[in-house]
XYZ file of C-alpha atoms in Angstrom:
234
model
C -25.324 -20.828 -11.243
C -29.133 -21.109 -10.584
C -30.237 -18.282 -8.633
C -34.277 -18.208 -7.553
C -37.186 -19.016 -5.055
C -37.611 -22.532 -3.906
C -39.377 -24.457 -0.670
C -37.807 -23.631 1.864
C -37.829 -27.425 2.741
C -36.116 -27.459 -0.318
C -32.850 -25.306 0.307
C -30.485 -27.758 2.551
C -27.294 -26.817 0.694
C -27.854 -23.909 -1.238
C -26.543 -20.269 -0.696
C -29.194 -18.179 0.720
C -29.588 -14.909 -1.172
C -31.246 -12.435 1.366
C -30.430 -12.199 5.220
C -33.472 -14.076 7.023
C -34.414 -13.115 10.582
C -35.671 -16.257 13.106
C -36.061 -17.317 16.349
C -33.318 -16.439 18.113
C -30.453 -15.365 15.239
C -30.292 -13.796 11.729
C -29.111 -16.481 8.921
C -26.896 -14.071 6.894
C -27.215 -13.738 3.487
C -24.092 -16.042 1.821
C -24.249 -19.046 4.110
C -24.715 -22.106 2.870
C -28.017 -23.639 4.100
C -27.712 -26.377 7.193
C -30.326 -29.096 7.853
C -30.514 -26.763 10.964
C -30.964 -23.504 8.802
C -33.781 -24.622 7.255
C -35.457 -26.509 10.410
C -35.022 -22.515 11.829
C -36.454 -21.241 8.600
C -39.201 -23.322 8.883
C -40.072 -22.760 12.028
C -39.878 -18.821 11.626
C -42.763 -19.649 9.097
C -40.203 -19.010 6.150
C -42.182 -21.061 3.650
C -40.051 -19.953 0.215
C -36.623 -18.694 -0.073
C -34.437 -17.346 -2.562
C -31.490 -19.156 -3.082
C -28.359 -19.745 -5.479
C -26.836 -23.051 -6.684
C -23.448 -23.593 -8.063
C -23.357 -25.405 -11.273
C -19.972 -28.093 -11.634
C -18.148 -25.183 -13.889
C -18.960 -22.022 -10.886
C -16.424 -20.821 -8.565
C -17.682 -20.127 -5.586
C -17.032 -16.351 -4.561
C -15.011 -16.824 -1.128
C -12.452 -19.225 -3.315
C -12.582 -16.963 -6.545
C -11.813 -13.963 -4.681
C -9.010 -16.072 -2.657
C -7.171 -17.285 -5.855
C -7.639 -13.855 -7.595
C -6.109 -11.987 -4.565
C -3.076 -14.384 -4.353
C -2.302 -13.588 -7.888
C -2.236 -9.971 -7.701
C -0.439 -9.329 -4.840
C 3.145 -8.558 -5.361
C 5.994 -8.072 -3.400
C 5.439 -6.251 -0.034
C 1.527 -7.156 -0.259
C -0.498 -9.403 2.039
C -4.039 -10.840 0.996
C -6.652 -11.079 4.320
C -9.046 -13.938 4.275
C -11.740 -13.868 1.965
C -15.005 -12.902 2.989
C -18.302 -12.329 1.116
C -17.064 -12.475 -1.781
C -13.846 -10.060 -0.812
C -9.864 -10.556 -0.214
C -8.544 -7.062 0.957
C -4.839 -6.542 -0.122
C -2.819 -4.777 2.429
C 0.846 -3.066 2.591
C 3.190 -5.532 4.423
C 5.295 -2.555 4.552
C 5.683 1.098 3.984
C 6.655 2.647 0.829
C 5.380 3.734 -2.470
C 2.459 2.003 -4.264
C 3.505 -0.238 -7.784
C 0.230 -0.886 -9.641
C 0.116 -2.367 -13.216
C -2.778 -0.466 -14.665
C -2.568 -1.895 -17.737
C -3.118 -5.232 -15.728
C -5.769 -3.994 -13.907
C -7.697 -2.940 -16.515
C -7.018 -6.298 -18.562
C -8.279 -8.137 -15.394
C -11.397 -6.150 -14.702
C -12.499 -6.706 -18.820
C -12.330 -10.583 -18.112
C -16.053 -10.773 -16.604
C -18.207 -8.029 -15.006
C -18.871 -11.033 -12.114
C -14.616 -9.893 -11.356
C -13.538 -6.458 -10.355
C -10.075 -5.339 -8.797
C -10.273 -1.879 -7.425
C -6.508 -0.295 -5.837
C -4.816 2.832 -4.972
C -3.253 5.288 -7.616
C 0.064 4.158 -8.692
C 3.124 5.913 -6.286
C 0.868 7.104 -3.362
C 2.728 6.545 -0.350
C 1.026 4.186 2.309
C 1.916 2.683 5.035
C 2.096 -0.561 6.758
C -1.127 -2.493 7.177
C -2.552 0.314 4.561
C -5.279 -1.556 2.594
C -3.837 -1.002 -0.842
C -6.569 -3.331 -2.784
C -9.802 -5.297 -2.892
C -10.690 -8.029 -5.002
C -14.871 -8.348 -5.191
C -16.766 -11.206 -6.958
C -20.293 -9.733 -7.421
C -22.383 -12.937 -7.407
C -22.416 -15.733 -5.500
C -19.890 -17.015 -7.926
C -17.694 -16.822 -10.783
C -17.548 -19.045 -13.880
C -14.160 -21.025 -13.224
C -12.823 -19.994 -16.970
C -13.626 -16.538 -16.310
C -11.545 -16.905 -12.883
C -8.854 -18.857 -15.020
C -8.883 -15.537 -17.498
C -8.575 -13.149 -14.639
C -5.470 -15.186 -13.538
C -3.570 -14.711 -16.346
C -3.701 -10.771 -16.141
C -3.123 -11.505 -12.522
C -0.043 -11.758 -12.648
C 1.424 -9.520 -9.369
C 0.040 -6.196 -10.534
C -0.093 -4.855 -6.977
C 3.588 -4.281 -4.980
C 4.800 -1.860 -3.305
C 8.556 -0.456 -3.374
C 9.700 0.093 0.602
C 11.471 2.805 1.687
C 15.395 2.445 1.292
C 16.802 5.818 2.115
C 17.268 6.634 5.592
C 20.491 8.998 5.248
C 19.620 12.710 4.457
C 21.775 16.101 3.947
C 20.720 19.608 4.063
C 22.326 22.401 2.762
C 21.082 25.730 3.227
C 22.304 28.662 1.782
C 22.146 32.169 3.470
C 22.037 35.604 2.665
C 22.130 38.274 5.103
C 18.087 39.061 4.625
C 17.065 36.035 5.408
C 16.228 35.232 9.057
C 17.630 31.907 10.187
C 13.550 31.379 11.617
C 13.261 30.534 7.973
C 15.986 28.303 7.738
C 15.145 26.688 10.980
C 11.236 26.000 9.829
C 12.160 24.490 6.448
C 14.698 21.998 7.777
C 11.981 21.312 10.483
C 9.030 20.432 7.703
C 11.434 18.332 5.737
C 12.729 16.711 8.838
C 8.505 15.552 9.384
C 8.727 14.531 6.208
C 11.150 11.749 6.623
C 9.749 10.604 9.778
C 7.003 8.392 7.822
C 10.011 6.720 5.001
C 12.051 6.438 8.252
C 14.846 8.697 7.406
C 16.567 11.262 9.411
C 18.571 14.212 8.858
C 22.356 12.784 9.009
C 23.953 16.710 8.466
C 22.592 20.157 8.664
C 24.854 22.406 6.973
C 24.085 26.408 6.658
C 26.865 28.029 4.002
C 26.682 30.944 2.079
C 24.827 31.478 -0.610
C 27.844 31.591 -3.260
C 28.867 28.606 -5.936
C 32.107 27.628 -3.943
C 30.511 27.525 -0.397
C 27.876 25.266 -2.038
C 30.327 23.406 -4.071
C 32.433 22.646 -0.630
C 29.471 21.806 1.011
C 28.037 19.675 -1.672
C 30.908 17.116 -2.448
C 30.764 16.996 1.925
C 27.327 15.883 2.243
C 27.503 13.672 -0.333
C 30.225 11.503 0.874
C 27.773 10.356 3.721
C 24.472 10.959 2.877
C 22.218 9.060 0.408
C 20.167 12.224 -0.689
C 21.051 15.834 -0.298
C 18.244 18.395 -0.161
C 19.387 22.167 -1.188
C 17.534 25.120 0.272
C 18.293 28.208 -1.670
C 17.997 31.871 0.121
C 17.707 32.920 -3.744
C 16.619 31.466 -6.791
């Protein structure tokens, strides 16, 4: 890539490196020059402009950051169009983040012209959460470095939906505690599932000895895919 200052008479074609203000509009910086970008240049009194050219073996950074995106996203990901340079990744649904780190890392070693940048691995988003951003700093990326990044590329960003919607809770009870207690803990962990979109299937209140718990227990668990246990002791 050639990046510099050239006649402005000069620049039909090339991608204009700083936003320039005319008659009328503001030519942003990234576009690609027009035979009537430069007549607007020209008559602003614009005289020189700074300006990059792709070489045959450059990328240009809307596509690079296009193919890069594709090939991280995973399962349960969707890439936005690129931009500037940018594809946003985004949760297609809710659930718990899946990065490969070692990926990432291996990706964002290829060329400092490529960076990934995501979430922790296992935070909880949800749906149409951005989860990731691919940036290409310059104007463009040499196409082997894009074609190194793509190997490491290789769906490094997923994310694992929620399966569980069936819940139990047992509480156990012992004559100092107030049922208040019991009926604010069950309440927080009923909140809780609201976001995974799981409910509480049974509420069961026994007391606080091993065969009330046991009977309770093997109960809850015919039906219920997870079983929460509240103890009024440790």
């Amino acid at each position: 890539m050639k990046f510099g200052a050239v006649p402005t008479g000069e620049a039909h074609g090339a991608i204009l490196a700083h936003s320039q203000r005319t008659d009328g509009k503001v030519i942003r910086k990234g576009t690609v020059l027009s035979d009537g970008d430069v007549a607007a240049l020209l008559e602003a009194g614009i005289d020189t402009v700074t300006v990059a050219r792709l070489g045959p073996d450059d990328v240009h950074e809307d596509e690079a950051a296009r193919i890069l995106a594709h090939a991280v996203a995973g399962t349960g990901v969707v890439v936005e169009r690129a931009a500037t340079g940018r594809a946003n990744l985004y949760a297609e649904v809710g659930g718990l983040t899946v990065i490969d780190k070692g990926g990432v890392d291996a990706l964002n070693a290829v060329d400092p012209a490529i960076t990934l940048a995501t979430l922790e691995r296992h935070q909880r988003v949800e749906a149409g959460r951005m989860v990731g951003t691919v940036k290409i700093i310059p104007f463009a990326a040499p196409r082997d470095s894009v074609e190194a990044a793509v190997s490491h590329a290789k769906k490094l960003v997923s994310i694992a939906p929620w399966r569980m919607s069936r819940v139990a809770a047992v509480s156990t009870l012992l004559p100092a505690l107030k049922p208040s207690v019991v009926d604010k803990t069950v309440a927080i962990l009923k909140r809780r599932l609201t976001d995974p979109g799981a409910s509480i299937l049974t509420d069961l209140r026994v007391d606080h000895t091993v065969p009330a718990l046991r009977e309770a227990l093997t109960g809850a668990a015919a039906e219920a895919q997870m079983v929460v246990v509240f103890g009024a002791s440790a």
